Steps between C-alpha positions, in 0.01 A plus 500: 500500500337830405272661242688544172718191548504220246304211649744211554427200283432166667380150419280302742261202476130574464208310657549214251881486540573675165777761513384857439731801459418868536665548161220284348279809541722753323275736307215462754428676825540280807341525843747306712379441852672330791288351775576311821309169476236307306160443664538763772218754542684810370677319214176331393317837492787651300507214246121508462508878442747441216283212371189718498683779311704271275281533186530879519877479563565264206271703271730797569810305395642405837574173680490410869771293665487402868805373687532340842735248660229231491567195287358404160241263652378766743465750212315243291251431780459871578439588134252218455309569822450869417496472117803728460564553126839672533857376551615399849871435542678303769812654653581236763866612516390863534750618238254726319333608825838621624598644159186718507572592863163387639645272772491733797443533868130493585314568823179317583328478835803657665740240361779574253589249229632483146260439214369602160357849509201527268630712210384565140730613221356663187733424212469660156543338158876569504551340842527826698341528846243779480359467851541298818191456715579370847304450819496870573303574180306178447249273664483136400126524436540778240846442349379453141254789536784720626718403200219595263458837674871582445440537125770235432265314264407802288 
């Protein structure tokens, strides 16, 4: 997966169990972000940063979609607890996570394991990936702010 590629389409259940496809957003910019787990400190800060910037993002014609391997019920509780207005999708089988190549080896506290690497894809109105912001360029606390600074929403 690289800048310039066509973003692969997918269909996953949202926090209410309704199927949502990336193709549903054709003609709109999409901020597609993958995160490790609901209700963890970093993921909560990231989601709240998108929540706080959501009115500005939507006003500029874009949509936010978050994906993790958590289930529908977990997403529903997470969205309700933190008043998250955007789409959260459940990828329990990790098909989309693997398709977007964000399931990788991670090192934490000297231990190596496999997991979702926090990654944000900026997708234009035609479904082309314009930028990929990964852990090297992004902090969970400022992910939405960093997207805005890229000029993607102009």
